[in-house]
mmCIF file of C-alpha atoms and ligand atoms in Angstrom:
data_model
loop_
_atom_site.group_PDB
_atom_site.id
_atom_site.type_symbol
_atom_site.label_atom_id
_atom_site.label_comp_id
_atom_site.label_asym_id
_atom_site.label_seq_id
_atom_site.Cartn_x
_atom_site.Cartn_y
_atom_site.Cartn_z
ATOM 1 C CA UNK V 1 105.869 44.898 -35.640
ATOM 2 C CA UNK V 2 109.079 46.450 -36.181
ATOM 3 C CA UNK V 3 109.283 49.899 -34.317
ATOM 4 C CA UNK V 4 112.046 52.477 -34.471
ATOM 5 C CA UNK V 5 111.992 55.878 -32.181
ATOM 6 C CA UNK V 6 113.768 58.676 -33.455
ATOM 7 C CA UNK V 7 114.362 61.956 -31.615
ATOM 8 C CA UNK V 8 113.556 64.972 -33.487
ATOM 9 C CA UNK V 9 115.868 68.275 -33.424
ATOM 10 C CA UNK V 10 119.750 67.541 -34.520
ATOM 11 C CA UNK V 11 118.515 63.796 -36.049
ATOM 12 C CA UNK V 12 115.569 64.728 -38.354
ATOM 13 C CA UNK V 13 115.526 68.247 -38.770
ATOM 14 C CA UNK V 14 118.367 70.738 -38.555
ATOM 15 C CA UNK V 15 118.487 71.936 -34.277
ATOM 16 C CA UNK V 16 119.236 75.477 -33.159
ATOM 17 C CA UNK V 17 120.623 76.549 -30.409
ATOM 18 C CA UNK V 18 117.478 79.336 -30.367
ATOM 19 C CA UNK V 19 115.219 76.240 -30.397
ATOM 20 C CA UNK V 20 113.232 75.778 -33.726
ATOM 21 C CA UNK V 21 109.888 77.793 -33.061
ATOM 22 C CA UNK V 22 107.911 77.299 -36.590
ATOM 23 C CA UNK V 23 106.887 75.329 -39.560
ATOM 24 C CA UNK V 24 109.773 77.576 -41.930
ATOM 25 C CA UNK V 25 112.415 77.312 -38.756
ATOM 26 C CA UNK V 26 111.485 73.354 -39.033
ATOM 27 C CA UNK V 27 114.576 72.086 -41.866
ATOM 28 C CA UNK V 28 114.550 68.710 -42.398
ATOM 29 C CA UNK V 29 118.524 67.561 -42.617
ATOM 30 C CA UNK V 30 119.768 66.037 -45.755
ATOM 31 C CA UNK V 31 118.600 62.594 -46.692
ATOM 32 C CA UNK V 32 116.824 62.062 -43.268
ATOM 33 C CA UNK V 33 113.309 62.711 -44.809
ATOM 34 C CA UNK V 34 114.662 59.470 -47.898
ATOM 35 C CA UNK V 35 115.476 57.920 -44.711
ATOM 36 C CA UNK V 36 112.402 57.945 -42.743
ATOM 37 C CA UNK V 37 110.667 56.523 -46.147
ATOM 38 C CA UNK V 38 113.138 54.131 -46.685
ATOM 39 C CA UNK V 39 112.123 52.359 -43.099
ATOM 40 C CA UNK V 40 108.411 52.682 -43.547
ATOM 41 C CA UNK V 41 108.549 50.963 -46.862
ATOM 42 C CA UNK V 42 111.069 48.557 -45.037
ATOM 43 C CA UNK V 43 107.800 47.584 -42.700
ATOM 44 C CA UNK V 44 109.083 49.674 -40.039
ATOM 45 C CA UNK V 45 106.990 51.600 -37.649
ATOM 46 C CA UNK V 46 108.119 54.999 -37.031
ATOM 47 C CA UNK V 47 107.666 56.811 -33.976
ATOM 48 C CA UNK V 48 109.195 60.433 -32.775
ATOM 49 C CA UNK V 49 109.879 61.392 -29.490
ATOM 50 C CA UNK V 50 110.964 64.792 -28.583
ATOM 51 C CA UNK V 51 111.688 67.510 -25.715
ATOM 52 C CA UNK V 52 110.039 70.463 -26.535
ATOM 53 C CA UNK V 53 110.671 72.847 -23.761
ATOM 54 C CA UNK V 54 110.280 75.840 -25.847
ATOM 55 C CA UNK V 55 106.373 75.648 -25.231
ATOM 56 C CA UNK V 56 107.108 75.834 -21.548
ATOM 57 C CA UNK V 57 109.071 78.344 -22.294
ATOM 58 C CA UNK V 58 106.776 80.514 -24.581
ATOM 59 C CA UNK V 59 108.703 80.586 -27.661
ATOM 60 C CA UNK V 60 106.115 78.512 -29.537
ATOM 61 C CA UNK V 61 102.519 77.409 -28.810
ATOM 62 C CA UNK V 62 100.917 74.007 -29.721
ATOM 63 C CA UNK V 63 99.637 75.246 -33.218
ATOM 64 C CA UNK V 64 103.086 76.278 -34.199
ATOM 65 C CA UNK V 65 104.306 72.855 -32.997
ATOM 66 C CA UNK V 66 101.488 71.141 -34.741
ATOM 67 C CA UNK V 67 102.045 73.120 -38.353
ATOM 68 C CA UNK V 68 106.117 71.768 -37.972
ATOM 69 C CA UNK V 69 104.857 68.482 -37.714
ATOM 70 C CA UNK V 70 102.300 68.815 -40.822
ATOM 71 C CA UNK V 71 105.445 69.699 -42.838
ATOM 72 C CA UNK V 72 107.388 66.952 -41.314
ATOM 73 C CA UNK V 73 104.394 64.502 -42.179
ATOM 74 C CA UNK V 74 103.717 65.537 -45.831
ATOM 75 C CA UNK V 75 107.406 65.614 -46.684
ATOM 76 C CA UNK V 76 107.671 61.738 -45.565
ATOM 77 C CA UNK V 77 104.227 61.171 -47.120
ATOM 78 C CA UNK V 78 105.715 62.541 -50.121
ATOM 79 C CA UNK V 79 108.397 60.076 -50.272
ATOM 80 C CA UNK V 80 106.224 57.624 -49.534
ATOM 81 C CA UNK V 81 106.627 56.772 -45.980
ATOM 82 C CA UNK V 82 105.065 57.733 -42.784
ATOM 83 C CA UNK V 83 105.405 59.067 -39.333
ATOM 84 C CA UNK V 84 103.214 57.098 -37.511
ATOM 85 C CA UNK V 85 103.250 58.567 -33.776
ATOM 86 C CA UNK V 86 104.746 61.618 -32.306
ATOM 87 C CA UNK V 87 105.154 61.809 -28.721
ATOM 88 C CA UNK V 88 106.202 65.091 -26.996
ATOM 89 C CA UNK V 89 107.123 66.602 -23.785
ATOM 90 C CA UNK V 90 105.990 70.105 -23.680
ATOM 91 C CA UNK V 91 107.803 70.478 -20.181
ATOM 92 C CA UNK V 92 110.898 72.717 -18.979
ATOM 93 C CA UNK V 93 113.873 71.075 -17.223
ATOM 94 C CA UNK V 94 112.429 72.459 -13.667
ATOM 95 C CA UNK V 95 108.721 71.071 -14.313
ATOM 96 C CA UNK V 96 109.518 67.515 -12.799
ATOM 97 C CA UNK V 97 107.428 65.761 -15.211
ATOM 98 C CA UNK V 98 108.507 62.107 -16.187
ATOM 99 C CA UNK V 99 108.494 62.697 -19.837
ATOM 100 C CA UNK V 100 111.838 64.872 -20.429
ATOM 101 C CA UNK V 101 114.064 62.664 -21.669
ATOM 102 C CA UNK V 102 116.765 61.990 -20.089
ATOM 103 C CA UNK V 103 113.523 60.483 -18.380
ATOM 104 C CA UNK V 104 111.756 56.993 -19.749
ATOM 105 C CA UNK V 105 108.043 58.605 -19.795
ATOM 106 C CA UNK V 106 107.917 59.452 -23.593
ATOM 107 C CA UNK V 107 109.175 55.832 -24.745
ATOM 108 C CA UNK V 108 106.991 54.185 -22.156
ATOM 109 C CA UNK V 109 104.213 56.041 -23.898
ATOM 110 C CA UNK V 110 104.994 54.551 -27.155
ATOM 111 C CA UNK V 111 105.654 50.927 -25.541
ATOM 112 C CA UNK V 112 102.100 51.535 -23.982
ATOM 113 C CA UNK V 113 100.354 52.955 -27.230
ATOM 114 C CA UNK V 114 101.908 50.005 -29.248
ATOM 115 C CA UNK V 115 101.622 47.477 -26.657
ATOM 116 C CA UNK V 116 105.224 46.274 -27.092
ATOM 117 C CA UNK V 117 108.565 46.043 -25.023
ATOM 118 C CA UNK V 118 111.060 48.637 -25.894
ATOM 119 C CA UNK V 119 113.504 44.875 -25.996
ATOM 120 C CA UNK V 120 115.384 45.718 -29.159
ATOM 121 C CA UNK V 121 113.913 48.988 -30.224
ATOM 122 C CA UNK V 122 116.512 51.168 -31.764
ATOM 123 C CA UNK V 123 116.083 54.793 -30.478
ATOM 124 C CA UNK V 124 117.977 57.160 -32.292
ATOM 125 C CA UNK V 125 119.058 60.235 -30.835
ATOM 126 C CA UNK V 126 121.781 63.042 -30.950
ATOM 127 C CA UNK V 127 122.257 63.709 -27.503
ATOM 128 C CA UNK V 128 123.252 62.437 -24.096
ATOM 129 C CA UNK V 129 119.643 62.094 -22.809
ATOM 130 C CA UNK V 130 118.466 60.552 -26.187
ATOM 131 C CA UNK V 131 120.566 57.611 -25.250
ATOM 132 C CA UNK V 132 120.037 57.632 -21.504
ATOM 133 C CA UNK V 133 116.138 57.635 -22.169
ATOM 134 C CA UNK V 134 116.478 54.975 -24.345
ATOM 135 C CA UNK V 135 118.574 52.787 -21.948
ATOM 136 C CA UNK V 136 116.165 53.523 -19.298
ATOM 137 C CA UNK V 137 112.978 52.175 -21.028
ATOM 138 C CA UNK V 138 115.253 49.175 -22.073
ATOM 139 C CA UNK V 139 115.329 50.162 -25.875
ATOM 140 C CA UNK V 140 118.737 49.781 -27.819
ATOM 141 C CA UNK V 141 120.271 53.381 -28.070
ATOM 142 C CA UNK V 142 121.470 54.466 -31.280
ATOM 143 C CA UNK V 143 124.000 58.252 -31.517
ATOM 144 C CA UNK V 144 123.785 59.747 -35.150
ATOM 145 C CA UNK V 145 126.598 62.114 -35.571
ATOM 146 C CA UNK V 146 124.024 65.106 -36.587
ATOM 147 C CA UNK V 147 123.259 67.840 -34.512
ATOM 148 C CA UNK V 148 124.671 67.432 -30.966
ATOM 149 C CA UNK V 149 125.856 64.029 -32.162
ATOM 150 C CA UNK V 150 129.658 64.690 -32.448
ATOM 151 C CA UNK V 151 129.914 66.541 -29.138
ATOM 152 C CA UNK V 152 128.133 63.789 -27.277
ATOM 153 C CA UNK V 153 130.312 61.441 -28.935
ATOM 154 C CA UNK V 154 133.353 62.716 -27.791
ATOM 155 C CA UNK V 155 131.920 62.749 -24.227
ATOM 156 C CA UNK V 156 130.319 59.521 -23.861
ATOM 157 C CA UNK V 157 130.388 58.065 -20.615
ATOM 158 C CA UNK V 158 132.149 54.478 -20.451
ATOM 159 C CA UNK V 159 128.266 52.730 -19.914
ATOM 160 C CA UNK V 160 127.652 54.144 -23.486
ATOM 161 C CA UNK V 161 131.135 53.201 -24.997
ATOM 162 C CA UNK V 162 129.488 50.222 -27.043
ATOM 163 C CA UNK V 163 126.588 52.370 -28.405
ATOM 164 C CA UNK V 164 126.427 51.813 -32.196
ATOM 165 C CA UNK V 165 127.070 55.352 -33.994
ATOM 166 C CA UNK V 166 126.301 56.220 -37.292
ATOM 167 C CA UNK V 167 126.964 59.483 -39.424
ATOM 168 C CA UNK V 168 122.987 60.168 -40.251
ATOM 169 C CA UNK V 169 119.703 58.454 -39.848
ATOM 170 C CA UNK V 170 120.457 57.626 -43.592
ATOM 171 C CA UNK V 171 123.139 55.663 -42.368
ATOM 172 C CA UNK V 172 120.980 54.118 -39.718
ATOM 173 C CA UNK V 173 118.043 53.480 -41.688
ATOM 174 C CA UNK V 174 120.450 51.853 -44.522
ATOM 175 C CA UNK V 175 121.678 49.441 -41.672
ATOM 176 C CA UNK V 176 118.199 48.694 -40.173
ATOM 177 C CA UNK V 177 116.228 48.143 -43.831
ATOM 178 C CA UNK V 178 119.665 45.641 -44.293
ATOM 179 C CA UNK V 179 119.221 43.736 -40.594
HETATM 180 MG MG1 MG G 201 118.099 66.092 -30.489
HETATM 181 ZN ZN1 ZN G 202 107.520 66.257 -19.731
#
């Protein structure tokens, strides 16, 4: 199988910096819903993992989570495609769980669910801990230049400097469905 992880906020849909907190907050980002398609009808399995502190934090419960995720599933479905897994962490930074990413726990999840080595898994993400997550469970990180992506960009720390960057999963998606 050919697996793919993407985060969620700033790489699918649009992010806010109010957290996104229901199905009408939940805007997918142009072309990343085509792109998403495009992978599944590649042969790609598509898998999300995402920090959602905001139920920790009581902005949204797991029915409002679960409703965002409907949309984001019948919009792919639409195109054609699928989301085939999504993996959360309902945690706050203070909780000490192992799934927040910067932590591995969410991608080990996946590895475990799919019985597969992360070896060679792109996992896209627009932040920091997207990429350090992904380094930790020994996938291949991958920086899209939505939502936090240009500010993490400009910061990267030198282990990261070789990271392949792309301006939108589009532009990921187009290079995976081409490798
Ligand atoms: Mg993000
Ligand atoms: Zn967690």
């Amino acid at each position: 199988m050919r697996l793919v992880i993407l985060d969620r906020d700033g790489v699918i849909n649009r992010d806010s910096a109010e957290f996104v907190k229901s199905r009408d907050e939940w805007r997918p980002l142009p072309g990343s819903i085509e792109a998403i398609a495009a992978l599944s009808k590649a042969g790609f399995t598509v898998a999300v993992a995402s920090n959602q502190s905001g139920l920790a934090r009581g902005l949204f419960d797991r029915n409002a989570l679960r409703a965002m995720h409907r949309k984001l599933r019948r919009l792919v479905a639409a195109q054609g495609g699928r989301v085939d897994r999504i993996v959360v962490c309902p945690h706050g930074p203070d909780d000490g769980c192992s799934c927040r990413k910067p932590r591995p726990g969410l991608l080990h999840r996946l590895a475990r669910h799919y019985d597969v080595t992360l070896y060679g898994v792109p996992a896209v993400g627009d932040s920091l801990r997207d990429l350090e997550a992904a380094a930790s469970a020994g996938a291949t990180p991958v920086l899209v230049r939505t939502g936090n992506g240009r500010k993490t960009e400009a910061a990267l720390p030198d282990s990261f400097r070789d990271v392949a960057v792309y301006d939108s999963l589009e532009a990921v998606a187009r290079a995976l469905v081409r490798s």
